XYZ file of C-alpha atoms in Angstrom:
477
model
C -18.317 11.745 23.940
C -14.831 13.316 24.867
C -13.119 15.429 21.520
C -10.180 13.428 21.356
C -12.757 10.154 21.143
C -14.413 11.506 18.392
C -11.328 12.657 16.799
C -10.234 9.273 17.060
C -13.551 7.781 15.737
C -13.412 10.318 12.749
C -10.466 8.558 11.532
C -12.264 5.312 11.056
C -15.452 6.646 9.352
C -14.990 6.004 5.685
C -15.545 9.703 4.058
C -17.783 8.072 1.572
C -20.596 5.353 1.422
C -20.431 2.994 -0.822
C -23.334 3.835 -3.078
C -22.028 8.085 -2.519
C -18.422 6.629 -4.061
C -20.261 5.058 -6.754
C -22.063 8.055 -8.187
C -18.335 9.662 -7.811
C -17.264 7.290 -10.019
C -19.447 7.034 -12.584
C -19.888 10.735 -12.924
C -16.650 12.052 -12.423
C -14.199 13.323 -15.405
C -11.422 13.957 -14.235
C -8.663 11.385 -11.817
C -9.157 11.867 -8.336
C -7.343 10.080 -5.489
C -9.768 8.398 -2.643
C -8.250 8.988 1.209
C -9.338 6.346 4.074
C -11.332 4.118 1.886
C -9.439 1.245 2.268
C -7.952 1.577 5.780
C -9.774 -1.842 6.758
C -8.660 -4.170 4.069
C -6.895 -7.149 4.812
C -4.954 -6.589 1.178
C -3.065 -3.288 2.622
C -0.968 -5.811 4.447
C 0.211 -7.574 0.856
C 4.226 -5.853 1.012
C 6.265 -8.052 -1.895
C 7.225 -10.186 0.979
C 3.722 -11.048 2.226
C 2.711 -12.151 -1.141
C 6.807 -14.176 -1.243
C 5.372 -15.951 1.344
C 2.052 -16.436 -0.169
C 2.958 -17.303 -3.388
C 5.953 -19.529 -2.062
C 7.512 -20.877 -4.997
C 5.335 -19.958 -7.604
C 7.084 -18.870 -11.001
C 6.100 -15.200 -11.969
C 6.798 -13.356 -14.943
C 8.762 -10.708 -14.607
C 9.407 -8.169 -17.730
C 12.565 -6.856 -17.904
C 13.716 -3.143 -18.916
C 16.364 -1.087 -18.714
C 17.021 2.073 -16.786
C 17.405 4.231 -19.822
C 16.581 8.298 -21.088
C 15.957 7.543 -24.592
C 13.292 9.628 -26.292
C 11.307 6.513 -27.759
C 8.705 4.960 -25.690
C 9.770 1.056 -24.012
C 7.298 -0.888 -25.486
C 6.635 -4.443 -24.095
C 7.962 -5.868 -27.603
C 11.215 -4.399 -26.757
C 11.572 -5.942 -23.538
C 12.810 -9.313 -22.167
C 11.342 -11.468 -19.736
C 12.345 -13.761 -17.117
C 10.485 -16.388 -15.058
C 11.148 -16.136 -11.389
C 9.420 -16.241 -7.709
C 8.667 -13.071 -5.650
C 12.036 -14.545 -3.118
C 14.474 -14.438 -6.537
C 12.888 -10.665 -7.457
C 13.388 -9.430 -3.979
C 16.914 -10.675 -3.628
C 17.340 -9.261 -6.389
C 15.873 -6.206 -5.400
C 18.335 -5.744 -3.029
C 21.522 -5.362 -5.618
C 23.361 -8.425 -4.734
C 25.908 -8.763 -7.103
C 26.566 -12.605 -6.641
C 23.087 -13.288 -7.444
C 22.208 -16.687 -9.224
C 19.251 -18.067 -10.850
C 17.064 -16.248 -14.106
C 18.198 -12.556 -12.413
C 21.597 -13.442 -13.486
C 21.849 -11.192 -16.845
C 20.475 -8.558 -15.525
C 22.490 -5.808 -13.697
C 20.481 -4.008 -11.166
C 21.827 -0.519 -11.410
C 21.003 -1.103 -15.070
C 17.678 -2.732 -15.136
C 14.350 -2.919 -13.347
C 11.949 -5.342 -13.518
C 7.969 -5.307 -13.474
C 5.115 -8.317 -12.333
C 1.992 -6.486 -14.040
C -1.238 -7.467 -15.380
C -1.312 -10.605 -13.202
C -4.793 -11.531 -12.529
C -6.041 -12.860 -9.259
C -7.602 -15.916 -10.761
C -4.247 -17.162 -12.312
C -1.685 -15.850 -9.629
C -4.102 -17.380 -6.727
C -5.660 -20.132 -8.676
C -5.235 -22.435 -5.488
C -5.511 -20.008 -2.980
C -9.360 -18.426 -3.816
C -9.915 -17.453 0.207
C -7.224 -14.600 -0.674
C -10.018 -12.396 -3.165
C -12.035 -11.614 -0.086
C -9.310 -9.676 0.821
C -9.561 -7.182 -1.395
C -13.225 -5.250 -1.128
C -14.131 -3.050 -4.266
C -17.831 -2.969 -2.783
C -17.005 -0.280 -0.599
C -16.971 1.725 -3.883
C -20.526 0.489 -4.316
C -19.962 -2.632 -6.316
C -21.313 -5.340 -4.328
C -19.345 -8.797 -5.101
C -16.855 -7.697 -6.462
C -13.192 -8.665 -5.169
C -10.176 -9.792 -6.309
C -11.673 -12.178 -8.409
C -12.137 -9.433 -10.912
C -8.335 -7.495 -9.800
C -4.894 -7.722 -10.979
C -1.985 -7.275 -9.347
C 1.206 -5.275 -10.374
C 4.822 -5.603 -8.838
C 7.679 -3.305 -9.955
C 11.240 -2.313 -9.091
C 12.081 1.218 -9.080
C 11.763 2.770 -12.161
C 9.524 -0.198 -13.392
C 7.427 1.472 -15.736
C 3.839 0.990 -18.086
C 4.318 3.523 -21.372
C 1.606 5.960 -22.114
C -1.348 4.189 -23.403
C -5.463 4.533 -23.095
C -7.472 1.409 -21.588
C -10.524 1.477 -24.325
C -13.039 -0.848 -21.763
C -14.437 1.057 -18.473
C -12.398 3.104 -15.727
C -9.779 2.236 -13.733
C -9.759 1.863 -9.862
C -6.050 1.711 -8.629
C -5.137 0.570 -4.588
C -1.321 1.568 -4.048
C 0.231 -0.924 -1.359
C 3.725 -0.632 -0.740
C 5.959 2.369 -2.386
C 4.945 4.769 -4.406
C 4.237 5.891 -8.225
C 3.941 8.836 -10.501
C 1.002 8.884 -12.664
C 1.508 11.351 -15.662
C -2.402 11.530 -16.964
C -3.591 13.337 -19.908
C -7.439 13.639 -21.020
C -8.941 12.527 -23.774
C -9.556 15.398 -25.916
C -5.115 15.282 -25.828
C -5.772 12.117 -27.691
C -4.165 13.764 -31.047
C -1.675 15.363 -29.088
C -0.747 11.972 -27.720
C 0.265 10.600 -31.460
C -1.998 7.157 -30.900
C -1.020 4.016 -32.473
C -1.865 0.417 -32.250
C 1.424 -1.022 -32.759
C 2.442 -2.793 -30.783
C -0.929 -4.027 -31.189
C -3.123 -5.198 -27.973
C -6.618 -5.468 -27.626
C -7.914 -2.411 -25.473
C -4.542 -0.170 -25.131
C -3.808 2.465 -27.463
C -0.100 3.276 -26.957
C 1.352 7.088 -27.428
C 4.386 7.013 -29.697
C 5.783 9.492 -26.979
C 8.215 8.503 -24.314
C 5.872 11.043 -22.095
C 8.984 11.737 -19.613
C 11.443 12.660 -22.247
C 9.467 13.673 -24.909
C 11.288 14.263 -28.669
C 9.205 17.512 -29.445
C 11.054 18.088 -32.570
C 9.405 14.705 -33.896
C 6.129 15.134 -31.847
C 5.634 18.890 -31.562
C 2.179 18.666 -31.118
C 2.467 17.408 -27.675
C 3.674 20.672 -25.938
C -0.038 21.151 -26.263
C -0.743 18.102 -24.091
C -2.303 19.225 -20.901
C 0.057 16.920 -18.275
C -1.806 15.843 -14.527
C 0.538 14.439 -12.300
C -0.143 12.806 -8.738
C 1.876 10.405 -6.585
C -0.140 7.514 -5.492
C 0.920 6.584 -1.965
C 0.350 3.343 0.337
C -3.555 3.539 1.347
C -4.719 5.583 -1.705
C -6.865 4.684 -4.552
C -6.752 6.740 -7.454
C -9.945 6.684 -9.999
C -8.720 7.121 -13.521
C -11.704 8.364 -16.002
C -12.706 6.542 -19.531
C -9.979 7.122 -21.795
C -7.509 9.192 -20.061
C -4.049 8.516 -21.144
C -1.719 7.086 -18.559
C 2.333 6.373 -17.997
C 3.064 4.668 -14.736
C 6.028 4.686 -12.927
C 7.561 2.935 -9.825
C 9.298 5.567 -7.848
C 10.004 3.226 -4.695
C 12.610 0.455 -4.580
C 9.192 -1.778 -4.638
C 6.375 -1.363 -5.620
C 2.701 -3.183 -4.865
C -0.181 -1.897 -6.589
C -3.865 -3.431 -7.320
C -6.001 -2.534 -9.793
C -9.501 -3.256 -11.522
C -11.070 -1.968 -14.481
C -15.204 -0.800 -13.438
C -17.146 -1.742 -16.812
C -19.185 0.709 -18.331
C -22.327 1.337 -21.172
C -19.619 2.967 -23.195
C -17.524 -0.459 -23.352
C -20.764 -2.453 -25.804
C -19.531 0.241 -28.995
C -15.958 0.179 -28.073
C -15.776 -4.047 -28.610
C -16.825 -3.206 -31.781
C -14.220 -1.010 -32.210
C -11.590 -2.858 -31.143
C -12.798 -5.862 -33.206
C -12.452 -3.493 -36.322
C -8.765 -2.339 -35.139
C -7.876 -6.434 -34.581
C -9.243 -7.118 -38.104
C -7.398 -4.161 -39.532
C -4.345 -4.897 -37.312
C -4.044 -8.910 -37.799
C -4.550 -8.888 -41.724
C -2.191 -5.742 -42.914
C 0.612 -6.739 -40.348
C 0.468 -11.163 -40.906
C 0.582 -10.250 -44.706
C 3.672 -7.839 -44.314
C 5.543 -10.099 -42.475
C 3.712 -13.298 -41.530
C 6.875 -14.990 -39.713
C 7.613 -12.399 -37.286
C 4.313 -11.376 -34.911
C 5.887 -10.833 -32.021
C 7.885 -7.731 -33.606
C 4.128 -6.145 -33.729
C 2.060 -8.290 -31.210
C 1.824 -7.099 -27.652
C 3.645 -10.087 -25.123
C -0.238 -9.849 -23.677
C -1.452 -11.234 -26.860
C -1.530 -14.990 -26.857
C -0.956 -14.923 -31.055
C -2.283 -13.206 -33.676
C -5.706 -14.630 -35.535
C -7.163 -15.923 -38.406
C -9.139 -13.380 -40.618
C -11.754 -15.984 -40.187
C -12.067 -15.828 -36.429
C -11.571 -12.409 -36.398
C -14.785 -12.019 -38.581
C -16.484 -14.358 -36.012
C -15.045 -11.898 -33.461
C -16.647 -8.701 -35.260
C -19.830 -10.206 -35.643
C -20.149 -11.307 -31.754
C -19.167 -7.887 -30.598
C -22.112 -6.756 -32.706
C -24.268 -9.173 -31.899
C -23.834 -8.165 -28.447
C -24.190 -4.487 -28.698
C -27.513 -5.675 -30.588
C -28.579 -8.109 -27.704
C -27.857 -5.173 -25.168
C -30.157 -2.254 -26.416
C -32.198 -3.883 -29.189
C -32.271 -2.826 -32.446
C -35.442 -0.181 -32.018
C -33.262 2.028 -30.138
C -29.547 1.410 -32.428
C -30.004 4.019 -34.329
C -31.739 6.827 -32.045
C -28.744 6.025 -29.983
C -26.273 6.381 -32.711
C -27.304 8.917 -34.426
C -27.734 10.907 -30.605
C -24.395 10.254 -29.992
C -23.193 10.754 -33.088
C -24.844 14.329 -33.846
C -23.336 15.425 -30.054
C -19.621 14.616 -31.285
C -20.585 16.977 -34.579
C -22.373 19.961 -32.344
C -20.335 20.028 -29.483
C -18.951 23.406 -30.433
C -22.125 24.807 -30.372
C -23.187 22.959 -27.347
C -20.275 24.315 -25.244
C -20.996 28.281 -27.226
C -24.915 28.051 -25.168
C -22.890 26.503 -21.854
C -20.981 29.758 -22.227
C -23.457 31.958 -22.829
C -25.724 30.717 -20.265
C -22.774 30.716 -17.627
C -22.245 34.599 -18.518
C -25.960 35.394 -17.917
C -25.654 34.100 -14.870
C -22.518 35.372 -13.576
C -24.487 39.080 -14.720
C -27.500 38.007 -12.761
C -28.761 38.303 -9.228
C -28.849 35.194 -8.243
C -25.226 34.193 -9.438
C -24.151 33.943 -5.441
C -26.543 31.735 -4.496
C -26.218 29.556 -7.715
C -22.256 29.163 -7.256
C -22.844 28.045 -3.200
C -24.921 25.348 -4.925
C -22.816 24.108 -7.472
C -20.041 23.926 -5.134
C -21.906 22.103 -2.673
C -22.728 19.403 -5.052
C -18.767 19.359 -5.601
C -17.486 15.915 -4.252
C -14.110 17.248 -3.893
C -12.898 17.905 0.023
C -10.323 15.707 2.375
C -11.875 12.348 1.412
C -11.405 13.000 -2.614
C -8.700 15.521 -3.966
C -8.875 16.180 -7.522
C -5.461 15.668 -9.805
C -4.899 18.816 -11.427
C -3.053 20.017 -14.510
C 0.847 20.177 -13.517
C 2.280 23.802 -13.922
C 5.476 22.300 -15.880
C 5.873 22.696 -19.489
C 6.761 19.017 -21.095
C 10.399 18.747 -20.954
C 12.688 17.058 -23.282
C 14.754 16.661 -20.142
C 13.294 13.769 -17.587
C 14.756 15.952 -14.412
C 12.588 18.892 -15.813
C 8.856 17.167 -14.658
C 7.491 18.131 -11.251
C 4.402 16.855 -9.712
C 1.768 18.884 -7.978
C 2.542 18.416 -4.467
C -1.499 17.597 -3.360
C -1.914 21.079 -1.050
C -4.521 21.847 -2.882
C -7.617 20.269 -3.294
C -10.136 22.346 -3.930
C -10.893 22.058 -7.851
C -9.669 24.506 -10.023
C -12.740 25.376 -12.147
C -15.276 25.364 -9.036
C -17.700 23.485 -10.850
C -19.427 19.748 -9.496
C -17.092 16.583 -10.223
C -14.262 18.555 -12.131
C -15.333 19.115 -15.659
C -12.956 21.789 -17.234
C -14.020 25.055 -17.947
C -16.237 25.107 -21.039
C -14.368 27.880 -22.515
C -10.902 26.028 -22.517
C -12.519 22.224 -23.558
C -13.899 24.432 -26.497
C -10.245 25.552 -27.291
C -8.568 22.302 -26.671
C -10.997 20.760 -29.070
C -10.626 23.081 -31.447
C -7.176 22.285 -31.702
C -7.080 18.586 -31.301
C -9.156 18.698 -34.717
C -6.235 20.419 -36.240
C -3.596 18.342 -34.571
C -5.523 15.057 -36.434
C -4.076 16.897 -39.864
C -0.469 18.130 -37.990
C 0.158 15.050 -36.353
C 0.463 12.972 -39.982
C 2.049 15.774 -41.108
C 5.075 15.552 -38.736
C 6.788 13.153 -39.279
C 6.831 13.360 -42.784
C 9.093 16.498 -42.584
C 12.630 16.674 -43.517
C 14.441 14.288 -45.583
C 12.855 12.795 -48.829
C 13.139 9.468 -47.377
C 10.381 9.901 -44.957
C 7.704 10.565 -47.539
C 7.866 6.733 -47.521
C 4.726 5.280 -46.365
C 5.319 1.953 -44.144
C 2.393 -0.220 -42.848
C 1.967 1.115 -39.926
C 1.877 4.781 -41.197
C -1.057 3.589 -42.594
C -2.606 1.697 -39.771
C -2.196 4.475 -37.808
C -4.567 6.833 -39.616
C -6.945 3.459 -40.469
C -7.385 2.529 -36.536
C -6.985 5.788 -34.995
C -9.639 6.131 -32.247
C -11.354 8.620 -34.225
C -12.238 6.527 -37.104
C -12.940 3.234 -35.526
C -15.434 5.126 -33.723
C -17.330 6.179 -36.696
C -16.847 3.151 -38.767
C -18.195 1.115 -35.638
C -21.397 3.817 -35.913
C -21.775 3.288 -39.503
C -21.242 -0.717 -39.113
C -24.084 -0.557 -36.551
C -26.596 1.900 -37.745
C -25.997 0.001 -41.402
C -27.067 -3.159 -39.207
C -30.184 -2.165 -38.119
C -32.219 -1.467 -40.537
């Protein structure tokens, strides 16, 4: 075989099998971008105008929001929404200024509008054929397709706010254009200021506008450690449990798919989110039980009755029950439970052991192996921390530019430094304390506490957590 054939050959040779991208996935930590995994999917050819085609006709939401550098976050609630086809968004798209039809209020220089969460099985309810186009089993999930994907469309600067998915991991395919993904891990979560208003199940929003952050009001997010990468046509990025997340389009249009990989994690966190939708539905409907949608995420059908949200709390438990059986609840719990209280000391023996090695012999031959087992090379490059400070200005953000790809901390699957997830944990513990603290300063007037100051410390991550332990461990005995 001649070089330049194999050259050419190399470039169609996935750099992973599907079961090797699996065990990536479900072991990694940290977001990585995939290269070359997708190269022979029929869905890379799905532009805006494809799917206009496709879709001929077919009324899409769009939500609408405006092209702004205010400090707060743009929550859905503060959005509007139109209902359009893919042909009206893309004339649209293109700034005519004559434009009819439900575009009509909404000037282009001053808006942008955004297609997201629309599942396959709604979007292409008549047109099944179309999920075998899109082929998550090369990741090493056999079956699934786009029957279990959902499809995003933005204009530039169409944008998702800075939230944590609570279910699974995320696999994203970019199509057409390109966006910025600002990521933060979850030990940030404090510095992130998490609340659950506007309330929807599985996304816990930041009150930070991540891109122009008010650090005066939020101070303790200078401590947020920012990744950045720009996810181009052909790439998939993998985004970890719990990392935080804004998205934005950075291309006049924008085609992305996604779907969410379940995991053993996801059985506890129902029951968490069941508590936060109890918590959520009955302080908020009894505040103000004639205006939802000023609290109630657009992806939320309507809020519920306390009744069926009791129902609700007792299936998710039921379920966790049904999946490991009640003989191994509480081992589990209290296993997991006990490593969220020790993992100081846990990560003071990592450190100690990793300095009697680096002092031994054999520390050569035992860094050669851990950086063999590293999965990171051209086929997988890591997303690192960005070298920026946050910025109060949006101008002031750069992006790591992808040169390099060899992970920072040399250790397998990009776990950070023991040393520095010690510190950052340290502090987030102290930011749970600072972060109330915050905004109560200044004026007298803020000493006021509102409903959702309270639901904010009542459903915080942290505390759903170990009320769904308590709920569960309390269950089986």
């Amino acid at each position: 075989m001649s070089q330049t054939t194999g050259t050419i050959m190399s470039k169609h040779v996935k750099p992973f099998t599907p079961e090797k991208a699996k065990e990536i996935i479900m072991c990694l930590q940290q977001p990585a971008v995939f290269y070359n995994m997708v190269f022979d999917w029929p869905a890379q050819h799905w532009t805006a105008k494809h799917l206009s085609e496709v879709l001929h006709g077919k009324q899409i939401r769009f939500r609408m929001g405006t092209k702004s550098t205010d400090s707060a976050p743009q929550f859905e609630t503060a959005c509007n929404y139109v209902e359009a086809t893919l042909e009206e968004f893309l004339y649209w798209n293109c700034d005519q200024s004559s434009i009819s039809g439900a575009f009509r209020d909404y000037d282009h220089s001053k808006f942008w509008a955004y297609a997201d969460y629309k599942y396959f099985v709604s979007l292409f309810e008549d047109k099944t054929d179309i999920f075998q186009d899109v082929i998550w089993s090369d990741f090493g999930f056999p079956g699934r397709n786009g029957q279990e994907s959902t499809l995003w469309i933005g204009s530039l600067g169409a944008h998702t706010p800075c939230h944590l998915d609570t279910y699974g991991c995320n696999l994203v395919f970019q199509v057409q254009g390109r966006k910025r993904w600002h990521l933060f891990p979850p030990e940030d979560t404090p510095f992130l200021y998490p609340t659950r208003i506007p309330y929807e199940e599985s996304s816990v929003f930041s009150k930070i506008n991540v891109v122009n952050p008010d650090l005066k009001r939020f101070p303790q997010f200078r401590k947020a450690r920012r990744h950045m990468v720009t996810l181009s046509p052909g790439q998939v990025l993998f985004v970890p449990r719990h990392w935080w997340h804004y998205v934005e389009s950075i291309d006049p249009v924008t085609v992305s798919i996604n779907s969410w990989i379940e995991l053993e994690e996801d059985h506890q966190a129902r029951v968490e989110e069941a508590i936060t939708r109890m918590l959520v539905c009955a302080l908020k409907t009894a505040e103000n039980p004639h205006n939802t949608r000023a609290w109630l995420n657009p992806t939320e059908l309507e809020e519920t009755s306390h009744e069926v949200n009791c129902h609700y709390l007792n299936g998710a438990i039921s379920a966790f029950f049904n999946h490991y059986g009640t003989s191994e609840v509480v081992e589990t719990q209290a296993l997991r439970t006990n490593r969220e209280y020790t993992i100081k000391e846990e990560l003071n023996v990592h450190n100690h052991v990793e300095v009697e090695q680096i002092g031994s012999h054999n520390s050569s031959s035992e860094t050669v192996k851990q950086e063999a087992a590293s999965p990171f090379g051209l086929g997988l490059v890591p997303v690192i921390p960005s070298s920026q400070e946050p910025s109060s200005e949006r101008g002031g953000i750069f992006e790591n530019d992808g040169e390099e790809f060899v992970s920072k901390n040399g250790k397998s699957f990009g776990k950070l430094p023991n040393t520095k997830r010690q510190r950052m944990m340290s502090e987030s513990e102290n930011a749970v304390v600072e972060q109330v603290a915050s905004d109560r300063t200044g004026a007298l007037s803020q000493t006021f506490v509102s409903t959702d100051d309270l639901l904010d410390c009542l459903v915080n991550p942290q505390v759903t957590r170990i009320v769904a332990q308590l709920l569960i461990q309390g269950k089986s005995v």
